[in-house]
JSON list of C-alpha atoms in Angstrom, two decimals:
[
{"chain": "P", "resi": 17, "resn": "MET", "atom": "CA", "xyz": [0.00, 0.00, 0.00]},
{"chain": "P", "resi": 18, "resn": "GLY", "atom": "CA", "xyz": [1.29, 3.48, -0.86]},
{"chain": "P", "resi": 19, "resn": "ILE", "atom": "CA", "xyz": [1.49, 6.58, 1.30]},
{"chain": "P", "resi": 20, "resn": "LEU", "atom": "CA", "xyz": [-1.72, 8.05, -0.09]},
{"chain": "P", "resi": 21, "resn": "LYS", "atom": "CA", "xyz": [-4.69, 7.63, 2.22]},
{"chain": "P", "resi": 22, "resn": "ILE", "atom": "CA", "xyz": [-7.20, 8.76, -0.41]},
{"chain": "P", "resi": 23, "resn": "ALA", "atom": "CA", "xyz": [-6.85, 6.97, -3.71]},
{"chain": "P", "resi": 24, "resn": "THR", "atom": "CA", "xyz": [-8.79, 9.22, -6.08]},
{"chain": "P", "resi": 25, "resn": "GLN", "atom": "CA", "xyz": [-9.73, 12.85, -6.51]},
{"chain": "P", "resi": 26, "resn": "GLU", "atom": "CA", "xyz": [-13.41, 11.92, -6.21]},
{"chain": "P", "resi": 27, "resn": "GLU", "atom": "CA", "xyz": [-12.81, 10.37, -2.77]},
{"chain": "P", "resi": 28, "resn": "SER", "atom": "CA", "xyz": [-10.93, 13.48, -1.71]},
{"chain": "P", "resi": 29, "resn": "VAL", "atom": "CA", "xyz": [-13.75, 15.79, -2.82]},
{"chain": "P", "resi": 30, "resn": "GLN", "atom": "CA", "xyz": [-16.34, 13.63, -1.03]},
{"chain": "P", "resi": 31, "resn": "ARG", "atom": "CA", "xyz": [-14.37, 13.55, 2.21]},
{"chain": "P", "resi": 32, "resn": "ARG", "atom": "CA", "xyz": [-13.22, 17.19, 2.49]},
{"chain": "P", "resi": 33, "resn": "GLY", "atom": "CA", "xyz": [-15.19, 20.39, 1.98]},
{"chain": "P", "resi": 34, "resn": "VAL", "atom": "CA", "xyz": [-14.13, 24.02, 1.91]},
{"chain": "P", "resi": 35, "resn": "ASN", "atom": "CA", "xyz": [-12.38, 25.72, 4.90]},
{"chain": "P", "resi": 36, "resn": "GLY", "atom": "CA", "xyz": [-11.49, 22.52, 6.74]},
{"chain": "P", "resi": 37, "resn": "THR", "atom": "CA", "xyz": [-15.01, 21.12, 7.00]},
{"chain": "P", "resi": 38, "resn": "THR", "atom": "CA", "xyz": [-15.51, 17.39, 6.80]},
{"chain": "P", "resi": 39, "resn": "ILE", "atom": "CA", "xyz": [-18.44, 16.23, 4.76]},
{"chain": "P", "resi": 40, "resn": "SER", "atom": "CA", "xyz": [-20.34, 13.15, 5.84]},
{"chain": "P", "resi": 41, "resn": "GLY", "atom": "CA", "xyz": [-23.55, 11.56, 4.65]},
{"chain": "P", "resi": 42, "resn": "SER", "atom": "CA", "xyz": [-25.61, 13.21, 7.40]},
{"chain": "P", "resi": 43, "resn": "GLY", "atom": "CA", "xyz": [-24.40, 16.80, 6.90]},
{"chain": "P", "resi": 44, "resn": "THR", "atom": "CA", "xyz": [-21.40, 19.01, 7.42]},
{"chain": "P", "resi": 45, "resn": "GLU", "atom": "CA", "xyz": [-19.38, 18.88, 10.64]},
{"chain": "P", "resi": 46, "resn": "LYS", "atom": "CA", "xyz": [-16.83, 21.57, 11.54]},
{"chain": "P", "resi": 47, "resn": "LYS", "atom": "CA", "xyz": [-13.29, 20.24, 11.90]},
{"chain": "P", "resi": 48, "resn": "THR", "atom": "CA", "xyz": [-10.51, 22.49, 13.14]},
{"chain": "P", "resi": 49, "resn": "GLU", "atom": "CA", "xyz": [-7.14, 22.07, 11.43]},
{"chain": "P", "resi": 50, "resn": "HIS", "atom": "CA", "xyz": [-3.81, 23.36, 12.70]},
{"chain": "P", "resi": 51, "resn": "VAL", "atom": "CA", "xyz": [-0.39, 23.70, 11.17]},
{"chain": "P", "resi": 52, "resn": "GLY", "atom": "CA", "xyz": [2.71, 23.94, 13.34]},
{"chain": "P", "resi": 53, "resn": "PHE", "atom": "CA", "xyz": [6.45, 24.14, 12.88]},
{"chain": "P", "resi": 54, "resn": "LYS", "atom": "CA", "xyz": [9.08, 22.76, 15.24]},
{"chain": "P", "resi": 55, "resn": "MET", "atom": "CA", "xyz": [12.40, 23.23, 13.47]},
{"chain": "P", "resi": 56, "resn": "LEU", "atom": "CA", "xyz": [13.80, 26.03, 11.32]},
{"chain": "P", "resi": 57, "resn": "PHE", "atom": "CA", "xyz": [16.29, 25.30, 8.55]},
{"chain": "P", "resi": 58, "resn": "ILE", "atom": "CA", "xyz": [18.29, 28.36, 7.45]},
{"chain": "P", "resi": 59, "resn": "LYS", "atom": "CA", "xyz": [20.37, 28.37, 4.29]},
{"chain": "P", "resi": 60, "resn": "GLU", "atom": "CA", "xyz": [22.34, 31.54, 3.53]},
{"chain": "P", "resi": 61, "resn": "PHE", "atom": "CA", "xyz": [22.81, 32.65, -0.07]},
{"chain": "P", "resi": 62, "resn": "LEU", "atom": "CA", "xyz": [25.38, 35.09, -1.41]},
{"chain": "P", "resi": 63, "resn": "PRO", "atom": "CA", "xyz": [24.17, 38.48, -2.67]},
{"chain": "P", "resi": 64, "resn": "ALA", "atom": "CA", "xyz": [24.16, 39.19, -6.40]},
{"chain": "P", "resi": 65, "resn": "ILE", "atom": "CA", "xyz": [23.06, 41.92, -8.78]},
{"chain": "P", "resi": 66, "resn": "GLY", "atom": "CA", "xyz": [19.31, 41.59, -9.07]},
{"chain": "P", "resi": 67, "resn": "ASP", "atom": "CA", "xyz": [16.71, 42.50, -11.69]},
{"chain": "P", "resi": 68, "resn": "ASN", "atom": "CA", "xyz": [14.00, 44.26, -9.64]},
{"chain": "P", "resi": 69, "resn": "PRO", "atom": "CA", "xyz": [12.93, 47.39, -11.58]},
{"chain": "P", "resi": 70, "resn": "CYS", "atom": "CA", "xyz": [11.40, 48.97, -8.46]},
{"chain": "P", "resi": 71, "resn": "VAL", "atom": "CA", "xyz": [14.77, 50.13, -7.15]},
{"chain": "P", "resi": 72, "resn": "ARG", "atom": "CA", "xyz": [14.92, 53.95, -7.04]},
{"chain": "P", "resi": 73, "resn": "ASN", "atom": "CA", "xyz": [18.56, 54.35, -7.99]},
{"chain": "P", "resi": 74, "resn": "GLY", "atom": "CA", "xyz": [21.69, 52.26, -8.29]},
{"chain": "P", "resi": 75, "resn": "PRO", "atom": "CA", "xyz": [21.86, 48.54, -8.92]},
{"chain": "P", "resi": 76, "resn": "PRO", "atom": "CA", "xyz": [19.16, 46.22, -7.59]},
{"chain": "P", "resi": 77, "resn": "ILE", "atom": "CA", "xyz": [20.36, 43.49, -5.22]},
{"chain": "P", "resi": 78, "resn": "GLY", "atom": "CA", "xyz": [19.18, 39.91, -5.13]},
{"chain": "P", "resi": 79, "resn": "LEU", "atom": "CA", "xyz": [20.32, 36.43, -4.16]},
{"chain": "P", "resi": 80, "resn": "ASP", "atom": "CA", "xyz": [22.83, 34.28, -6.01]},
{"chain": "P", "resi": 81, "resn": "TRP", "atom": "CA", "xyz": [22.38, 30.52, -6.41]},
{"chain": "P", "resi": 82, "resn": "LYS", "atom": "CA", "xyz": [25.65, 30.03, -4.51]},
{"chain": "P", "resi": 83, "resn": "THR", "atom": "CA", "xyz": [25.40, 29.50, -0.76]},
{"chain": "P", "resi": 84, "resn": "VAL", "atom": "CA", "xyz": [27.61, 30.95, 1.96]},
{"chain": "P", "resi": 85, "resn": "ARG", "atom": "CA", "xyz": [28.26, 27.43, 3.30]},
{"chain": "P", "resi": 86, "resn": "ASP", "atom": "CA", "xyz": [27.28, 23.94, 2.22]},
{"chain": "P", "resi": 87, "resn": "ASP", "atom": "CA", "xyz": [25.44, 23.08, 5.42]},
{"chain": "P", "resi": 88, "resn": "GLU", "atom": "CA", "xyz": [22.37, 24.74, 6.82]},
{"chain": "P", "resi": 89, "resn": "ILE", "atom": "CA", "xyz": [21.65, 26.12, 10.28]},
{"chain": "P", "resi": 90, "resn": "VAL", "atom": "CA", "xyz": [19.03, 24.08, 12.14]},
{"chain": "P", "resi": 91, "resn": "LEU", "atom": "CA", "xyz": [17.28, 25.61, 15.14]},
{"chain": "P", "resi": 92, "resn": "PRO", "atom": "CA", "xyz": [14.17, 24.86, 17.17]},
{"chain": "P", "resi": 93, "resn": "ILE", "atom": "CA", "xyz": [11.62, 27.52, 16.17]},
{"chain": "P", "resi": 94, "resn": "GLU", "atom": "CA", "xyz": [11.29, 28.71, 19.80]},
{"chain": "P", "resi": 95, "resn": "ASP", "atom": "CA", "xyz": [15.06, 29.43, 20.02]},
{"chain": "P", "resi": 96, "resn": "TYR", "atom": "CA", "xyz": [14.95, 31.41, 16.78]},
{"chain": "P", "resi": 97, "resn": "GLU", "atom": "CA", "xyz": [11.95, 33.46, 17.89]},
{"chain": "P", "resi": 98, "resn": "LYS", "atom": "CA", "xyz": [13.67, 34.33, 21.19]},
{"chain": "P", "resi": 99, "resn": "SER", "atom": "CA", "xyz": [16.94, 35.44, 19.57]},
{"chain": "P", "resi": 100, "resn": "ARG", "atom": "CA", "xyz": [15.88, 37.10, 16.31]},
{"chain": "P", "resi": 101, "resn": "ALA", "atom": "CA", "xyz": [15.97, 40.85, 15.75]},
{"chain": "P", "resi": 102, "resn": "PRO", "atom": "CA", "xyz": [12.70, 42.81, 15.86]},
{"chain": "P", "resi": 103, "resn": "ARG", "atom": "CA", "xyz": [10.64, 42.71, 12.68]},
{"chain": "P", "resi": 104, "resn": "ARG", "atom": "CA", "xyz": [11.28, 45.50, 10.20]},
{"chain": "P", "resi": 105, "resn": "SER", "atom": "CA", "xyz": [8.75, 47.09, 7.88]},
{"chain": "P", "resi": 106, "resn": "GLY", "atom": "CA", "xyz": [8.37, 49.80, 5.26]},
{"chain": "P", "resi": 107, "resn": "SER", "atom": "CA", "xyz": [11.39, 52.03, 4.76]},
{"chain": "P", "resi": 108, "resn": "ASN", "atom": "CA", "xyz": [13.44, 49.92, 7.21]},
{"chain": "P", "resi": 109, "resn": "LEU", "atom": "CA", "xyz": [13.52, 47.17, 4.59]},
{"chain": "P", "resi": 110, "resn": "VAL", "atom": "CA", "xyz": [15.09, 49.40, 1.92]},
{"chain": "P", "resi": 111, "resn": "LEU", "atom": "CA", "xyz": [18.85, 49.15, 1.46]},
{"chain": "P", "resi": 112, "resn": "PRO", "atom": "CA", "xyz": [20.35, 52.51, 0.45]},
{"chain": "P", "resi": 113, "resn": "ARG", "atom": "CA", "xyz": [22.24, 52.65, -2.84]},
{"chain": "P", "resi": 114, "resn": "LYS", "atom": "CA", "xyz": [25.67, 52.95, -1.21]},
{"chain": "P", "resi": 115, "resn": "VAL", "atom": "CA", "xyz": [25.02, 49.94, 1.03]},
{"chain": "P", "resi": 116, "resn": "ARG", "atom": "CA", "xyz": [23.91, 47.83, -1.96]},
{"chain": "P", "resi": 117, "resn": "GLU", "atom": "CA", "xyz": [26.96, 48.91, -3.95]},
{"chain": "P", "resi": 118, "resn": "LYS", "atom": "CA", "xyz": [29.30, 48.07, -1.05]},
{"chain": "P", "resi": 119, "resn": "ILE", "atom": "CA", "xyz": [27.75, 44.61, -0.59]},
{"chain": "P", "resi": 120, "resn": "LEU", "atom": "CA", "xyz": [28.02, 43.90, -4.32]},
{"chain": "P", "resi": 121, "resn": "MET", "atom": "CA", "xyz": [31.58, 45.24, -4.59]},
{"chain": "P", "resi": 122, "resn": "ASP", "atom": "CA", "xyz": [32.58, 42.96, -1.71]},
{"chain": "P", "resi": 123, "resn": "GLN", "atom": "CA", "xyz": [31.29, 40.08, -3.88]},
{"chain": "P", "resi": 124, "resn": "GLY", "atom": "CA", "xyz": [33.54, 41.12, -6.77]},
{"chain": "P", "resi": 125, "resn": "TYR", "atom": "CA", "xyz": [31.16, 43.12, -8.93]},
{"chain": "P", "resi": 126, "resn": "ALA", "atom": "CA", "xyz": [32.55, 46.14, -10.78]},
{"chain": "P", "resi": 127, "resn": "ARG", "atom": "CA", "xyz": [31.04, 49.57, -11.48]},
{"chain": "P", "resi": 128, "resn": "SER", "atom": "CA", "xyz": [30.52, 48.45, -15.09]},
{"chain": "P", "resi": 129, "resn": "ASP", "atom": "CA", "xyz": [28.25, 45.67, -13.76]},
{"chain": "P", "resi": 130, "resn": "PHE", "atom": "CA", "xyz": [26.27, 48.31, -11.86]},
{"chain": "P", "resi": 131, "resn": "ALA", "atom": "CA", "xyz": [25.91, 50.43, -15.01]},
{"chain": "P", "resi": 132, "resn": "LYS", "atom": "CA", "xyz": [24.63, 47.45, -16.99]},
{"chain": "P", "resi": 133, "resn": "ALA", "atom": "CA", "xyz": [22.10, 46.61, -14.25]},
{"chain": "P", "resi": 134, "resn": "VAL", "atom": "CA", "xyz": [20.93, 50.24, -14.02]},
{"chain": "P", "resi": 135, "resn": "ARG", "atom": "CA", "xyz": [20.41, 50.37, -17.82]},
{"chain": "P", "resi": 136, "resn": "SER", "atom": "CA", "xyz": [18.34, 47.19, -17.58]},
{"chain": "P", "resi": 137, "resn": "VAL", "atom": "CA", "xyz": [16.25, 48.68, -14.75]},
{"chain": "P", "resi": 138, "resn": "LEU", "atom": "CA", "xyz": [15.66, 51.90, -16.70]},
{"chain": "P", "resi": 139, "resn": "LYS", "atom": "CA", "xyz": [14.56, 49.89, -19.75]},
{"chain": "P", "resi": 140, "resn": "ALA", "atom": "CA", "xyz": [12.09, 47.88, -17.62]},
{"chain": "P", "resi": 141, "resn": "LYS", "atom": "CA", "xyz": [10.74, 51.06, -16.02]},
{"chain": "P", "resi": 142, "resn": "LYS", "atom": "CA", "xyz": [10.26, 52.62, -19.46]},
{"chain": "P", "resi": 143, "resn": "GLN", "atom": "CA", "xyz": [8.39, 49.51, -20.63]},
{"chain": "P", "resi": 144, "resn": "ARG", "atom": "CA", "xyz": [6.13, 49.65, -17.57]},
{"chain": "P", "resi": 145, "resn": "VAL", "atom": "CA", "xyz": [5.29, 53.31, -18.23]},
{"chain": "P", "resi": 146, "resn": "GLN", "atom": "CA", "xyz": [4.54, 52.46, -21.87]},
{"chain": "P", "resi": 147, "resn": "THR", "atom": "CA", "xyz": [2.24, 49.63, -20.78]},
{"chain": "P", "resi": 148, "resn": "ILE", "atom": "CA", "xyz": [0.38, 51.93, -18.40]},
{"chain": "P", "resi": 149, "resn": "ASN", "atom": "CA", "xyz": [0.00, 54.54, -21.15]},
{"chain": "P", "resi": 150, "resn": "ASN", "atom": "CA", "xyz": [-1.27, 51.91, -23.59]},
{"chain": "P", "resi": 151, "resn": "LEU", "atom": "CA", "xyz": [-3.89, 50.64, -21.14]},
{"chain": "P", "resi": 152, "resn": "ASN", "atom": "CA", "xyz": [-5.87, 53.85, -21.65]},
{"chain": "P", "resi": 153, "resn": "MET", "atom": "CA", "xyz": [-6.31, 52.98, -25.32]},
{"chain": "P", "resi": 154, "resn": "ALA", "atom": "CA", "xyz": [-6.91, 49.22, -24.90]},
{"chain": "P", "resi": 155, "resn": "GLU", "atom": "CA", "xyz": [-10.70, 49.53, -24.74]},
{"chain": "P", "resi": 156, "resn": "TYR", "atom": "CA", "xyz": [-10.79, 51.62, -27.94]},
{"chain": "P", "resi": 157, "resn": "GLU", "atom": "CA", "xyz": [-8.40, 49.25, -29.73]},
{"chain": "P", "resi": 158, "resn": "GLU", "atom": "CA", "xyz": [-10.64, 46.28, -28.91]},
{"chain": "P", "resi": 159, "resn": "LYS", "atom": "CA", "xyz": [-13.74, 48.10, -30.21]},
{"chain": "P", "resi": 160, "resn": "PHE", "atom": "CA", "xyz": [-11.88, 49.13, -33.37]},
{"chain": "P", "resi": 161, "resn": "GLU", "atom": "CA", "xyz": [-10.76, 45.53, -33.97]},
{"chain": "P", "resi": 162, "resn": "ALA", "atom": "CA", "xyz": [-14.34, 44.29, -33.47]},
{"chain": "P", "resi": 163, "resn": "VAL", "atom": "CA", "xyz": [-15.64, 46.79, -36.06]},
{"chain": "P", "resi": 164, "resn": "ILE", "atom": "CA", "xyz": [-12.96, 45.79, -38.57]},
{"chain": "P", "resi": 165, "resn": "LYS", "atom": "CA", "xyz": [-13.72, 42.09, -38.05]},
{"chain": "P", "resi": 166, "resn": "PHE", "atom": "CA", "xyz": [-17.46, 42.77, -38.44]},
{"chain": "P", "resi": 167, "resn": "LEU", "atom": "CA", "xyz": [-16.92, 44.68, -41.69]},
{"chain": "P", "resi": 168, "resn": "VAL", "atom": "CA", "xyz": [-14.52, 42.10, -43.10]},
{"chain": "P", "resi": 169, "resn": "CYS", "atom": "CA", "xyz": [-16.83, 39.22, -42.22]},
{"chain": "P", "resi": 170, "resn": "LYS", "atom": "CA", "xyz": [-19.80, 41.08, -43.77]},
{"chain": "P", "resi": 171, "resn": "THR", "atom": "CA", "xyz": [-17.72, 41.24, -46.96]},
{"chain": "P", "resi": 172, "resn": "CYS", "atom": "CA", "xyz": [-17.21, 37.46, -46.72]},
{"chain": "P", "resi": 173, "resn": "ASN", "atom": "CA", "xyz": [-20.89, 36.83, -47.12]},
{"chain": "P", "resi": 174, "resn": "LYS", "atom": "CA", "xyz": [-20.58, 37.93, -50.74]},
{"chain": "P", "resi": 175, "resn": "LYS", "atom": "CA", "xyz": [-19.81, 35.17, -53.23]},
{"chain": "P", "resi": 176, "resn": "GLY", "atom": "CA", "xyz": [-16.16, 34.65, -54.06]},
{"chain": "P", "resi": 177, "resn": "ALA", "atom": "CA", "xyz": [-14.88, 36.47, -50.97]},
{"chain": "P", "resi": 178, "resn": "MET", "atom": "CA", "xyz": [-14.60, 33.47, -48.62]},
{"chain": "P", "resi": 179, "resn": "ALA", "atom": "CA", "xyz": [-10.85, 32.98, -49.13]},
{"chain": "P", "resi": 180, "resn": "PHE", "atom": "CA", "xyz": [-10.30, 36.65, -48.29]},
{"chain": "P", "resi": 181, "resn": "CYS", "atom": "CA", "xyz": [-12.42, 36.32, -45.13]},
{"chain": "P", "resi": 182, "resn": "ASP", "atom": "CA", "xyz": [-10.57, 33.23, -43.92]},
{"chain": "P", "resi": 183, "resn": "ASN", "atom": "CA", "xyz": [-7.22, 35.02, -44.22]},
{"chain": "P", "resi": 184, "resn": "VAL", "atom": "CA", "xyz": [-8.27, 38.36, -42.74]},
{"chain": "P", "resi": 185, "resn": "CYS", "atom": "CA", "xyz": [-10.59, 37.18, -39.96]},
{"chain": "P", "resi": 186, "resn": "HIS", "atom": "CA", "xyz": [-7.77, 35.16, -38.45]},
{"chain": "P", "resi": 187, "resn": "LEU", "atom": "CA", "xyz": [-5.48, 38.18, -38.53]},
{"chain": "P", "resi": 188, "resn": "VAL", "atom": "CA", "xyz": [-7.87, 40.41, -36.60]}
]
């Protein structure tokens, strides 16, 4: 016998409802479900030049695939919660440009790498602005395309124009 307790999707749907309710033949009974964690596994990755276009200035920073060490840190979750720093939010999560550049330079990146990353970010930002600007016209473009398709397909109803309709209707 395998590890699956429910053999088919149908059995699963019959046995479990939405929001943790268990469905039986007599009605729906409320079942409380809990998820808990006991151990925390921490793997540290090296920093790398990122690709996030939301950075205000300078190179974006991200994570490399390379790890700081081969092993991972294993802690009971209670020990981690007792010793961790207070949670940060908002502007406390932002790394200033100089800090990002220092971290990346310590990893061997050059100013030319920063320039390339900044150009990529500016290109992505420009594309986002263009997309936002084009969204204003999207509704009108769709209506225009519908009118063209209607007119072309009306033309197709005439004898001898079917080949033209097949080619054009698929383009619109």
